[in-house]
mmCIF file of C-alpha atoms in Angstrom:
data_model
loop_
_atom_site.group_PDB
_atom_site.id
_atom_site.type_symbol
_atom_site.label_atom_id
_atom_site.label_comp_id
_atom_site.label_asym_id
_atom_site.label_seq_id
_atom_site.Cartn_x
_atom_site.Cartn_y
_atom_site.Cartn_z
ATOM 1 C CA MET A 148 -3.072 -1.344 4.449
ATOM 2 C CA SER A 149 -4.568 -0.701 1.041
ATOM 3 C CA GLN A 150 -2.829 -2.607 -1.733
ATOM 4 C CA ILE A 151 -3.769 -4.193 -5.021
ATOM 5 C CA ASN A 152 -1.661 -7.023 -6.397
ATOM 6 C CA HIS A 153 -2.639 -7.685 -9.994
ATOM 7 C CA THR A 154 -0.975 -10.660 -11.664
ATOM 8 C CA ASN A 155 -0.847 -10.849 -15.424
ATOM 9 C CA ASP A 156 -2.830 -13.993 -16.183
ATOM 10 C CA SER A 157 -3.003 -13.471 -19.931
ATOM 11 C CA SER A 158 -0.509 -16.264 -20.595
ATOM 12 C CA GLY A 159 -2.750 -18.913 -19.016
ATOM 13 C CA ILE A 160 -1.096 -22.301 -19.538
ATOM 14 C CA ASN A 161 0.738 -21.348 -22.715
ATOM 15 C CA GLY A 162 4.469 -21.326 -23.310
ATOM 16 C CA THR A 163 6.721 -21.474 -20.276
ATOM 17 C CA ARG A 164 4.011 -22.425 -17.808
ATOM 18 C CA LEU A 165 2.799 -25.296 -20.018
ATOM 19 C CA LEU A 166 6.335 -26.660 -20.379
ATOM 20 C CA GLY A 167 6.747 -26.465 -16.594
ATOM 21 C CA LEU A 168 3.505 -28.391 -16.107
ATOM 22 C CA ILE A 169 4.867 -31.096 -18.424
ATOM 23 C CA LEU A 170 8.338 -31.272 -16.836
ATOM 24 C CA ILE A 171 7.076 -31.699 -13.255
ATOM 25 C CA PRO A 172 5.170 -34.984 -13.809
ATOM 26 C CA ALA A 173 7.970 -36.203 -16.110
ATOM 27 C CA GLY A 174 10.469 -35.670 -13.294
ATOM 28 C CA ILE A 175 8.188 -37.297 -10.732
ATOM 29 C CA LEU A 176 7.698 -40.348 -12.963
ATOM 30 C CA MET A 177 11.416 -40.616 -13.701
ATOM 31 C CA LEU A 178 12.703 -40.555 -10.107
ATOM 32 C CA PRO A 179 11.432 -44.004 -8.937
ATOM 33 C CA VAL A 180 12.532 -45.825 -12.146
ATOM 34 C CA PRO A 181 15.855 -47.177 -10.740
ATOM 35 C CA PHE A 182 13.996 -48.623 -7.734
ATOM 36 C CA LEU A 183 11.208 -50.271 -9.734
ATOM 37 C CA PHE A 184 13.007 -51.572 -12.829
ATOM 38 C CA GLU A 185 16.342 -53.118 -13.720
ATOM 39 C CA VAL A 186 18.099 -50.501 -15.859
ATOM 40 C CA SER A 187 21.635 -50.272 -17.198
ATOM 41 C CA THR A 188 21.847 -46.523 -16.648
ATOM 42 C CA ASP A 189 23.489 -45.323 -13.449
ATOM 43 C CA PRO A 190 20.751 -44.496 -10.860
ATOM 44 C CA GLU A 191 22.479 -41.176 -10.036
ATOM 45 C CA LYS A 192 22.139 -40.079 -13.657
ATOM 46 C CA ILE A 193 18.442 -40.928 -13.667
ATOM 47 C CA GLY A 194 18.035 -39.089 -10.366
ATOM 48 C CA MET A 195 19.839 -36.023 -11.721
ATOM 49 C CA VAL A 196 17.738 -35.954 -14.889
ATOM 50 C CA GLY A 197 14.471 -36.529 -12.971
ATOM 51 C CA GLY A 198 15.388 -34.050 -10.239
ATOM 52 C CA GLY A 199 16.557 -31.505 -12.811
ATOM 53 C CA SER A 200 13.309 -31.875 -14.725
ATOM 54 C CA LEU A 201 11.327 -31.404 -11.517
ATOM 55 C CA LEU A 202 13.374 -28.351 -10.477
ATOM 56 C CA VAL A 203 13.215 -26.671 -13.904
ATOM 57 C CA GLY A 204 9.462 -27.359 -14.065
ATOM 58 C CA ILE A 205 8.885 -25.720 -10.669
ATOM 59 C CA ILE A 206 10.912 -22.685 -11.722
ATOM 60 C CA MET A 207 8.974 -22.404 -15.002
ATOM 61 C CA ILE A 208 5.523 -22.482 -13.396
ATOM 62 C CA SER A 209 6.623 -19.876 -10.844
ATOM 63 C CA ILE A 210 7.423 -17.257 -13.503
ATOM 64 C CA TYR A 211 4.799 -14.557 -13.939
ATOM 65 C CA SER A 212 4.479 -10.789 -14.032
ATOM 66 C CA GLY A 213 2.205 -8.300 -12.369
ATOM 67 C CA THR A 214 1.620 -4.881 -10.890
ATOM 68 C CA LEU A 215 1.563 -4.056 -7.187
ATOM 69 C CA ILE A 216 -0.068 -0.775 -6.140
ATOM 70 C CA ASP A 217 0.337 0.508 -2.575
ATOM 71 C CA PHE A 218 -2.177 3.293 -1.982
ATOM 72 C CA ASP A 219 -0.959 4.034 1.557
ATOM 73 C CA GLU A 220 2.606 4.758 0.427
ATOM 74 C CA ASN A 221 1.410 6.164 -2.938
ATOM 75 C CA LYS A 222 3.760 3.868 -4.884
ATOM 76 C CA PHE A 223 3.522 1.122 -7.486
ATOM 77 C CA LYS A 224 5.800 -1.450 -9.025
ATOM 78 C CA GLU A 225 5.597 -3.569 -12.136
ATOM 79 C CA TYR A 226 7.361 -6.807 -11.315
ATOM 80 C CA GLN A 227 8.546 -10.137 -12.653
ATOM 81 C CA SER A 228 8.176 -13.026 -10.245
ATOM 82 C CA ILE A 229 10.576 -15.964 -10.239
ATOM 83 C CA LEU A 230 10.126 -18.619 -7.548
ATOM 84 C CA TRP A 231 7.471 -16.290 -6.109
ATOM 85 C CA PHE A 232 9.999 -13.505 -5.396
ATOM 86 C CA LYS A 233 8.822 -10.237 -6.932
ATOM 87 C CA ILE A 234 11.607 -8.388 -8.746
ATOM 88 C CA GLY A 235 10.932 -4.766 -9.650
ATOM 89 C CA GLU A 236 11.516 -1.182 -8.561
ATOM 90 C CA TRP A 237 9.003 0.886 -6.616
ATOM 91 C CA GLN A 238 7.960 4.109 -8.357
ATOM 92 C CA ASP A 239 5.895 7.065 -7.202
ATOM 93 C CA LEU A 240 2.219 6.850 -8.077
ATOM 94 C CA PRO A 241 1.074 10.121 -9.648
ATOM 95 C CA LYS A 242 -2.218 11.767 -8.667
ATOM 96 C CA ILE A 243 -4.716 9.511 -10.442
ATOM 97 C CA GLU A 244 -7.662 11.583 -11.675
ATOM 98 C CA ASN A 245 -10.034 8.782 -12.612
ATOM 99 C CA ALA A 246 -10.335 5.026 -13.128
ATOM 100 C CA GLU A 247 -12.462 3.460 -15.873
ATOM 101 C CA LEU A 248 -13.500 0.029 -17.060
ATOM 102 C CA ILE A 249 -12.915 -0.559 -20.774
ATOM 103 C CA LEU A 250 -13.850 -3.629 -22.814
ATOM 104 C CA HIS A 251 -11.427 -4.794 -25.481
ATOM 105 C CA SER A 252 -12.763 -7.504 -27.825
ATOM 106 C CA PHE A 253 -10.861 -9.154 -30.649
ATOM 107 C CA ARG A 254 -10.574 -12.405 -32.570
ATOM 108 C CA SER A 255 -7.587 -14.530 -31.594
ATOM 109 C CA ILE A 256 -6.186 -16.698 -34.390
ATOM 110 C CA ASN A 257 -3.241 -19.089 -34.195
ATOM 111 C CA THR A 258 -0.863 -18.780 -37.108
ATOM 112 C CA PRO A 259 -1.075 -21.929 -39.252
ATOM 113 C CA ASN A 260 2.227 -23.789 -39.302
ATOM 114 C CA GLY A 261 1.224 -27.102 -40.887
ATOM 115 C CA ILE A 262 1.812 -29.071 -37.669
ATOM 116 C CA THR A 263 -0.632 -27.861 -35.031
ATOM 117 C CA PRO A 264 -4.322 -27.135 -35.570
ATOM 118 C CA THR A 265 -5.365 -23.573 -36.260
ATOM 119 C CA PHE A 266 -7.812 -22.352 -33.631
ATOM 120 C CA SER A 267 -9.635 -19.074 -33.567
ATOM 121 C CA ARG A 268 -11.864 -17.605 -30.876
ATOM 122 C CA ASP A 269 -13.421 -14.359 -29.779
ATOM 123 C CA VAL A 270 -11.690 -12.827 -26.754
ATOM 124 C CA THR A 271 -12.910 -10.054 -24.464
ATOM 125 C CA ILE A 272 -10.507 -8.427 -22.033
ATOM 126 C CA TYR A 273 -11.789 -6.166 -19.271
ATOM 127 C CA LYS A 274 -9.322 -3.350 -18.554
ATOM 128 C CA CYS A 275 -9.202 -1.180 -15.443
ATOM 129 C CA VAL A 276 -7.526 1.960 -16.747
ATOM 130 C CA LEU A 277 -6.044 4.548 -14.372
ATOM 131 C CA LEU A 278 -6.004 8.028 -15.884
ATOM 132 C CA TYR A 279 -3.425 10.727 -15.189
ATOM 133 C CA LYS A 280 -3.609 14.113 -16.949
ATOM 134 C CA GLY A 281 -6.402 12.803 -19.153
ATOM 135 C CA SER A 282 -4.462 9.856 -20.605
ATOM 136 C CA LYS A 283 -3.839 6.239 -19.688
ATOM 137 C CA PHE A 284 -1.252 5.828 -16.967
ATOM 138 C CA LEU A 285 -1.738 2.172 -16.060
ATOM 139 C CA ALA A 286 -4.028 -0.604 -17.309
ATOM 140 C CA LEU A 287 -4.838 -3.827 -15.463
ATOM 141 C CA ASP A 288 -6.263 -6.626 -17.633
ATOM 142 C CA PHE A 289 -8.858 -9.100 -16.378
ATOM 143 C CA ALA A 290 -10.440 -12.122 -18.061
ATOM 144 C CA LYS A 291 -13.671 -11.919 -16.012
ATOM 145 C CA GLU A 292 -15.942 -8.889 -15.796
ATOM 146 C CA LYS A 293 -16.756 -9.425 -12.119
ATOM 147 C CA ASP A 294 -13.033 -9.409 -11.205
ATOM 148 C CA ALA A 295 -12.499 -6.180 -13.166
ATOM 149 C CA ILE A 296 -15.492 -4.494 -11.500
ATOM 150 C CA ALA A 297 -14.309 -5.558 -8.031
ATOM 151 C CA ALA A 298 -10.797 -4.220 -8.733
ATOM 152 C CA LEU A 299 -12.202 -0.966 -10.131
ATOM 153 C CA GLU A 300 -14.342 -0.441 -7.024
ATOM 154 C CA GLU A 301 -11.342 -1.153 -4.767
ATOM 155 C CA ILE A 302 -9.159 1.275 -6.740
ATOM 156 C CA LYS A 303 -11.781 4.025 -6.628
ATOM 157 C CA LYS A 304 -12.339 3.491 -2.899
ATOM 158 C CA SER A 305 -8.590 3.544 -2.175
ATOM 159 C CA LEU A 306 -8.036 6.683 -4.263
ATOM 160 C CA GLY A 307 -11.142 8.448 -2.951
ATOM 161 C CA ILE A 308 -12.541 8.953 -6.454
#
């Protein structure tokens, strides 16, 4: 069975995933409060808020996107994953003529908003590009060169290129 499952890791711990990572420990810390301290709030309310925070945090860290390529069935699907269930439609994979590794470098700058610090850094993304009829059909982004090279070799081997 020859498959490649590429998850889009470009978000890192930004946005939704970061909020999920904050909500989970907040929920865990909140749940034992009625047992450890004398509080005037109803313990069920604290449990619902703590449990809700924990549940929403787990859902938020489980959200990601990716591309699944099945070379045996000659199909692919771009999916969104929620609670680790991949949602997306399978499509036919056209006859890929070639696969290339392309480097994309740029300077990432946060927009100054007067509240958070403004960071800037140089970013290099390694792209495995699948070509169909001489143009880009699908691109898989990688943060590390060795991961991109390994994926490119696997793609070429699976396609017989």
